[in-house]
Structure formats: structure tokens, C-alpha cells
Short mmCIF file of N, CA and C in Angstrom, two decimals:
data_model
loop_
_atom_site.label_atom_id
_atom_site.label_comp_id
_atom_site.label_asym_id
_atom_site.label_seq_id
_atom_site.Cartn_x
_atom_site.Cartn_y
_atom_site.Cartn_z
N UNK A 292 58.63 211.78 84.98
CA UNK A 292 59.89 211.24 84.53
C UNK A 292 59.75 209.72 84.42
N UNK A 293 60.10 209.37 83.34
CA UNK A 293 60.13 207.73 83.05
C UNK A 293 61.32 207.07 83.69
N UNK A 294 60.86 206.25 84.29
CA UNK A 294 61.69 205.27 85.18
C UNK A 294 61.74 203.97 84.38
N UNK A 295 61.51 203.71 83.01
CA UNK A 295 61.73 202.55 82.12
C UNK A 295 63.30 202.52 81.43
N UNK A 296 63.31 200.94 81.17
CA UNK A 296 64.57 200.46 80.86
C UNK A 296 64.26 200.64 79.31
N UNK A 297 65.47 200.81 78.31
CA UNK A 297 64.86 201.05 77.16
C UNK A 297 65.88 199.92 76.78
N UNK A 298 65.47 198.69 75.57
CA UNK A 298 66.29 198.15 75.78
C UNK A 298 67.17 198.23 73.95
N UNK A 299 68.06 198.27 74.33
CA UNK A 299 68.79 199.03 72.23
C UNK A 299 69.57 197.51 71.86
N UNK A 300 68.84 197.53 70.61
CA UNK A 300 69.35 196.75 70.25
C UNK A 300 70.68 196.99 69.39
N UNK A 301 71.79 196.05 68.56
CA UNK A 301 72.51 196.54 68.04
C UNK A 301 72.66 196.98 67.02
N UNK A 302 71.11 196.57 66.22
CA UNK A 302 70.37 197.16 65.46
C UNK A 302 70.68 198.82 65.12
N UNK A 303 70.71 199.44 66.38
CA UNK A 303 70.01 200.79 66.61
C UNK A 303 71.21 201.88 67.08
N UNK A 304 72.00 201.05 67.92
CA UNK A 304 73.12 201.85 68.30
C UNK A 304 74.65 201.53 67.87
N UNK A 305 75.39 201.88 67.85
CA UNK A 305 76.76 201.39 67.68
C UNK A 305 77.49 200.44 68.66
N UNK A 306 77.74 199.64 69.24
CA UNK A 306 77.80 199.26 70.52
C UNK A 306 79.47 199.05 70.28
N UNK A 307 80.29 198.31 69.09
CA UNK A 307 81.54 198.20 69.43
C UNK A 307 82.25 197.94 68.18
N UNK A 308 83.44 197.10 67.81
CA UNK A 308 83.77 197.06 66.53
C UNK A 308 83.91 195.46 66.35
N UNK A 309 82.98 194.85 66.92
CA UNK A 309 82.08 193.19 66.19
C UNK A 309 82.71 193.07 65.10
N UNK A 310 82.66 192.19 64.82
CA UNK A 310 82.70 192.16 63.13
C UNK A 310 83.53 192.87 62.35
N UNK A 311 84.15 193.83 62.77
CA UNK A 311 84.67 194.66 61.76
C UNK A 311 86.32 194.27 61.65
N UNK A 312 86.73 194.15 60.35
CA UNK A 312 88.23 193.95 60.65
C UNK A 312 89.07 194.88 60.09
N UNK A 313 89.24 195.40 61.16
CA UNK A 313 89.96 197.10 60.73
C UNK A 313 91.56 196.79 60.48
N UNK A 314 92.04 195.55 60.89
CA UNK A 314 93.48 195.30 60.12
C UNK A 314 93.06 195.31 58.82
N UNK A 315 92.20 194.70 58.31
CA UNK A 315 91.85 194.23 56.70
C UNK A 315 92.02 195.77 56.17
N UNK A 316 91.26 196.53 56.81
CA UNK A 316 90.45 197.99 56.04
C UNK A 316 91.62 198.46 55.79
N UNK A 317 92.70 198.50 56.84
CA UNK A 317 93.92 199.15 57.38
C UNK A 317 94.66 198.89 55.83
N UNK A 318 94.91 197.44 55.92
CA UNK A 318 95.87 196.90 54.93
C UNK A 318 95.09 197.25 53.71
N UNK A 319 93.98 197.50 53.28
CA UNK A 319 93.18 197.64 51.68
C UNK A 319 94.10 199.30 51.78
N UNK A 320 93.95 199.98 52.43
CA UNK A 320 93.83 201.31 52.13
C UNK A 320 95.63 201.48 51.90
N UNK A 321 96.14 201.02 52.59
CA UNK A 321 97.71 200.85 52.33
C UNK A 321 97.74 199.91 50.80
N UNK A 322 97.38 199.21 50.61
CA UNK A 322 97.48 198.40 49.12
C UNK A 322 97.32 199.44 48.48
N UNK A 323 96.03 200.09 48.69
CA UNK A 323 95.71 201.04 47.37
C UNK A 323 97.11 201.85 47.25
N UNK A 324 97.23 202.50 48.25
CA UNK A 324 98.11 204.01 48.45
C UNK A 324 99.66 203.78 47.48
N UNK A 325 99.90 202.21 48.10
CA UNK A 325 101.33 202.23 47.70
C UNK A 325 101.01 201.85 45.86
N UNK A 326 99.67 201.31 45.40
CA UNK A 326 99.44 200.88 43.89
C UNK A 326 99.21 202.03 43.53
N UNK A 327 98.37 203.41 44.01
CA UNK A 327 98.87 204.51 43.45
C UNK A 327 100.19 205.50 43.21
N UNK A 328 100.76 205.27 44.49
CA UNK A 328 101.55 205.90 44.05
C UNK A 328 102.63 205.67 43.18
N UNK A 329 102.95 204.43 43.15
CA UNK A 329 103.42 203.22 41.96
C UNK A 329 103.09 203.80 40.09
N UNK A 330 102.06 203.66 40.50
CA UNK A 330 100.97 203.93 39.03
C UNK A 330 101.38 205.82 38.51
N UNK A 331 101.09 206.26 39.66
CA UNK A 331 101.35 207.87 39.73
C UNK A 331 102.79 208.77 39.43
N UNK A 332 103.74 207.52 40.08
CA UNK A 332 104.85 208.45 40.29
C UNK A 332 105.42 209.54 41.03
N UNK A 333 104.38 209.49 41.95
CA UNK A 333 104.14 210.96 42.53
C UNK A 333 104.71 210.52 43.91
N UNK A 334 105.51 210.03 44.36
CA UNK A 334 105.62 209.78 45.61
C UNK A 334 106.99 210.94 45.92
N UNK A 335 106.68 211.30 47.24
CA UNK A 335 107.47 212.54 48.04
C UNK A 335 107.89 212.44 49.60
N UNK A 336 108.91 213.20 50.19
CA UNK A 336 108.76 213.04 51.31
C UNK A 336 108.23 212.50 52.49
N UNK A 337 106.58 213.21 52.32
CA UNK A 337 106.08 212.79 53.46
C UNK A 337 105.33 211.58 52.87
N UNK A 338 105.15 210.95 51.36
CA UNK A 338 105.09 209.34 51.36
C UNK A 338 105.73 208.54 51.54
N UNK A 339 107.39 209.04 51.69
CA UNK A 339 108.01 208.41 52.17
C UNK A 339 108.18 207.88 53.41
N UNK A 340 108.05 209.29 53.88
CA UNK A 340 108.28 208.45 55.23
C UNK A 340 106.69 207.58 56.21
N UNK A 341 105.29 208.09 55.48
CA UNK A 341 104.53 207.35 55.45
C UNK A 341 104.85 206.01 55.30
N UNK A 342 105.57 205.31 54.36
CA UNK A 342 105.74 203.97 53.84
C UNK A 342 107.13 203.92 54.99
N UNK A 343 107.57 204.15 55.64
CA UNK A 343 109.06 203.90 56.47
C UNK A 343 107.76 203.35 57.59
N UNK A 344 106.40 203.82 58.04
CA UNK A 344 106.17 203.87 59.07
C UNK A 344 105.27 202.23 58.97
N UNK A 345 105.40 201.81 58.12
CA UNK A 345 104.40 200.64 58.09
C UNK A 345 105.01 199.84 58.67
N UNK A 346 104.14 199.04 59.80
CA UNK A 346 104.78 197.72 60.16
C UNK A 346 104.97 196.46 59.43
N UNK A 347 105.80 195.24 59.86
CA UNK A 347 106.02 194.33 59.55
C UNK A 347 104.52 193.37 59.46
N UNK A 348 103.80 193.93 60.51
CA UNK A 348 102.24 192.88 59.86
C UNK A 348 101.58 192.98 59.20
N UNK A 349 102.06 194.20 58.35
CA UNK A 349 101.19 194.53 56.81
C UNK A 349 101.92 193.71 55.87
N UNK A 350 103.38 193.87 56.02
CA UNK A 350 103.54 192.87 54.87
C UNK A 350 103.49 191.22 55.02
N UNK A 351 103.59 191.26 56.35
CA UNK A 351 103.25 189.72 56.30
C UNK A 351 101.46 189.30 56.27
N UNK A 352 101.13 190.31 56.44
CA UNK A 352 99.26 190.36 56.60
C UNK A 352 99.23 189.13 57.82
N UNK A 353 99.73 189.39 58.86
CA UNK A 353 98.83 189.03 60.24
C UNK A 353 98.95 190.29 61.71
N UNK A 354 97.74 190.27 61.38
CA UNK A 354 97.23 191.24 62.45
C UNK A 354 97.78 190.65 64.05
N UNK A 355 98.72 189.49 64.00
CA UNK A 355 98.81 189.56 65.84
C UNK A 355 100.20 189.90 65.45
N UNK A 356 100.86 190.34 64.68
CA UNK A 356 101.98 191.39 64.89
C UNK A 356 102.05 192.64 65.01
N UNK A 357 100.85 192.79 64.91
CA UNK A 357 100.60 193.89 64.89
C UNK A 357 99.72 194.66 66.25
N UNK A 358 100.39 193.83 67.33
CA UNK A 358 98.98 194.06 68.78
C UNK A 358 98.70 195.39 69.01
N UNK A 359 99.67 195.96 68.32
CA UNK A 359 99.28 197.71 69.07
C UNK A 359 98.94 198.46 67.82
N UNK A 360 97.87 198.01 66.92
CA UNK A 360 97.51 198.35 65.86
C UNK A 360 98.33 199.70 65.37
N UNK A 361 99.45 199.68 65.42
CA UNK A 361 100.28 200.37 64.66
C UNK A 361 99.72 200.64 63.10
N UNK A 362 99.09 200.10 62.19
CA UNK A 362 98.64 199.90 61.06
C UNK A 362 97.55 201.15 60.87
N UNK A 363 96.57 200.37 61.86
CA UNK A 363 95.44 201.28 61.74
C UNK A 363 95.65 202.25 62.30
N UNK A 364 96.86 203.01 63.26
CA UNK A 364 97.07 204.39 64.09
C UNK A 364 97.35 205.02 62.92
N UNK A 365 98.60 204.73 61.74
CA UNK A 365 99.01 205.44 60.62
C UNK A 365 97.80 205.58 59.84
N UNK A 366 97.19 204.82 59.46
CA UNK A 366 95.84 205.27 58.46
C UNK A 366 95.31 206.09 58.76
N UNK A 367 94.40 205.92 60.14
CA UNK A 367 93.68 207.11 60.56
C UNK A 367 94.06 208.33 61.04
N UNK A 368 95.16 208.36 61.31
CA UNK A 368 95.87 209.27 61.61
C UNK A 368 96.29 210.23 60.10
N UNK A 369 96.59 209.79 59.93
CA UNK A 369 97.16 210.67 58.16
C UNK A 369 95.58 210.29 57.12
N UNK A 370 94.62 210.02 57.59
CA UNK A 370 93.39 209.88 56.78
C UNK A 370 92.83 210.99 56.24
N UNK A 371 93.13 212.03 56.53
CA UNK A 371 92.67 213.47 55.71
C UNK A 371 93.87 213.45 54.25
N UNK A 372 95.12 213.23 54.47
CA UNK A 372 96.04 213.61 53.53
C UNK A 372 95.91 212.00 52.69
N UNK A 373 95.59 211.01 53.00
CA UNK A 373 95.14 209.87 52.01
C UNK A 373 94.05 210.00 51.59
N UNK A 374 93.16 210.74 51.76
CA UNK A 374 91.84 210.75 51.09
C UNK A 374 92.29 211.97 50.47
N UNK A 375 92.77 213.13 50.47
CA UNK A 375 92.98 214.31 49.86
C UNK A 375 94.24 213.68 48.13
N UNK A 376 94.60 212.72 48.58
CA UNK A 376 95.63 212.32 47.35
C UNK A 376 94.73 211.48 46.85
N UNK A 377 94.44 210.62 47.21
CA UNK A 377 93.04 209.82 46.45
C UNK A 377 91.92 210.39 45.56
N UNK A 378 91.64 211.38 46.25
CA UNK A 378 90.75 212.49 45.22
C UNK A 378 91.67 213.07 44.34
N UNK A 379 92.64 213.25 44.44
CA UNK A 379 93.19 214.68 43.42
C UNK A 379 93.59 212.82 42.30
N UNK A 380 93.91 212.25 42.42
CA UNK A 380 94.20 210.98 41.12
C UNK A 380 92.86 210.51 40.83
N UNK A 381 91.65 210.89 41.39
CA UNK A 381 90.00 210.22 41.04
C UNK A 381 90.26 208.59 40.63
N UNK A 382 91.10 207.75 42.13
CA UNK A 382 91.09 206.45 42.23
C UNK A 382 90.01 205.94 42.66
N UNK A 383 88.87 205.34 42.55
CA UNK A 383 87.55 205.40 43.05
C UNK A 383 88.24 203.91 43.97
N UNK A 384 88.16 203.26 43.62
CA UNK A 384 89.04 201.90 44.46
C UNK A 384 89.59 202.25 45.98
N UNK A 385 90.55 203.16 45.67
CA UNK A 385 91.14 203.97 46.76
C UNK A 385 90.36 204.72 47.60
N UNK A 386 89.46 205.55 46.57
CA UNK A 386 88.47 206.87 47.85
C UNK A 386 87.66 205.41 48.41
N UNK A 387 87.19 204.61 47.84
CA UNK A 387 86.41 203.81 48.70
C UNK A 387 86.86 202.96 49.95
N UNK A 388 88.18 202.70 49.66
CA UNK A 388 88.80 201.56 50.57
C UNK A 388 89.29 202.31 51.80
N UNK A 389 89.22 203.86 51.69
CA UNK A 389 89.67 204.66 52.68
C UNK A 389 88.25 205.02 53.39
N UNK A 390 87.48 205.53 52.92
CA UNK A 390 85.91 205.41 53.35
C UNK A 390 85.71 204.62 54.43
N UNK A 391 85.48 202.94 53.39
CA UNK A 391 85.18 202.25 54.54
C UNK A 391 86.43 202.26 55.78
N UNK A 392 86.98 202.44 55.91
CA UNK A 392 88.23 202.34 56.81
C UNK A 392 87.44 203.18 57.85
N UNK A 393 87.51 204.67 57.07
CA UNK A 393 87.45 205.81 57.92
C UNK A 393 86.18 206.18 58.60
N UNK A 394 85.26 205.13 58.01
CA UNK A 394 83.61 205.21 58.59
C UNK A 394 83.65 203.85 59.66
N UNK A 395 84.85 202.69 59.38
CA UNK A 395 84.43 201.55 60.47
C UNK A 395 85.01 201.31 61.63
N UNK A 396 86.44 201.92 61.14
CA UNK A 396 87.37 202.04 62.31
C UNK A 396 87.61 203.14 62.61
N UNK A 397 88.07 204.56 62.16
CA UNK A 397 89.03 205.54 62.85
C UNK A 397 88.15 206.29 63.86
#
């Protein structure tokens, strides 16, 4: 049995969310949603009340109103049914801005 320290760089493992600004991702993927559904017409119920649930630091775009990332809980949270409407309109803008979201933060 090896009794060595292995040492990982951050290279190699995931270690935390550095760098990443998941308000930004948060707010791209909400830009898109509400410019599609705008564009689409298609907005219903449960986009409605999706859009009731957005906080006040999306529209002002600062993330320290947002301390309890309320923003990013709604994205990732409803991220199957925003990527499922994103595909059925083939918004490539949109499937992407939810992507990165859903690969950096959720």
C-alpha cells in the first residue's frame, strides 16, 4: 500500500468555482429566455411565473443583491425545462448560454 502524497493540481481536478461567475451565466441564460420568449410568443403559465420569480439583482445586474443566489437557484433548478424550450425554438445562443451555466455552476 502506498503511503505517498499525490499532489493535484487544479489542472486535474475540480477544486471550486474560482473564476467562474455564475451570476453572469445566471443572468445570460435569463437574457436569452426572456429574448425568446419575446421573439416566440410563446410564453405560458409556468413562464410566467418563472419570470415572477426573478430577483431584483438581475435587473439591476449586481450580484450582492443577490447574496442568496436566488438567480442561479431558479436557473438550475428549472434547467431541464429551459434547455427543453431552447431546443424545441433551435436558439443556438440560448442552448449555449444554458450549457455553459449548467456545466459551470449547477
Amino acid at each position: 500500500m502506498c503511503n505517498c502524497k499525490k499532489n493535484i493540481n487544479v489542472d486535474e481536478s475540480y477544486t471550486s468555482f474560482k473564476n467562474i461567475n455564475c451570476f453572469e451565466n445566471a443572468c445570460a441564460v435569463v437574457d436569452n429566455l426572456l429574448r425568446v420568449l419575446k421573439e416566440t410568443d410563446t410564453s405560458n403559465a409556468f413562464w410566467d411565473k418563472f419570470i415572477s420569480l426573478i430577483p431584483e439583482a438581475y435587473y439591476s445586474r449586481d450580484p450582492k443583491l443577490d447574496s442568496r443566489e436566488v438567480l442561479l437557484y431558479i436557473v438550475c433548478k428549472n434547467a431541464p425545462f429551459i434547455m427543453d424550450f431552447f431546443e424545441e425554438t433551435g436558439d443556438e445562443e440560448a442552448i449555449h448560454a444554458m450549457t455553459k451555466c449548467e456545466q459551470e455552476c449547477c
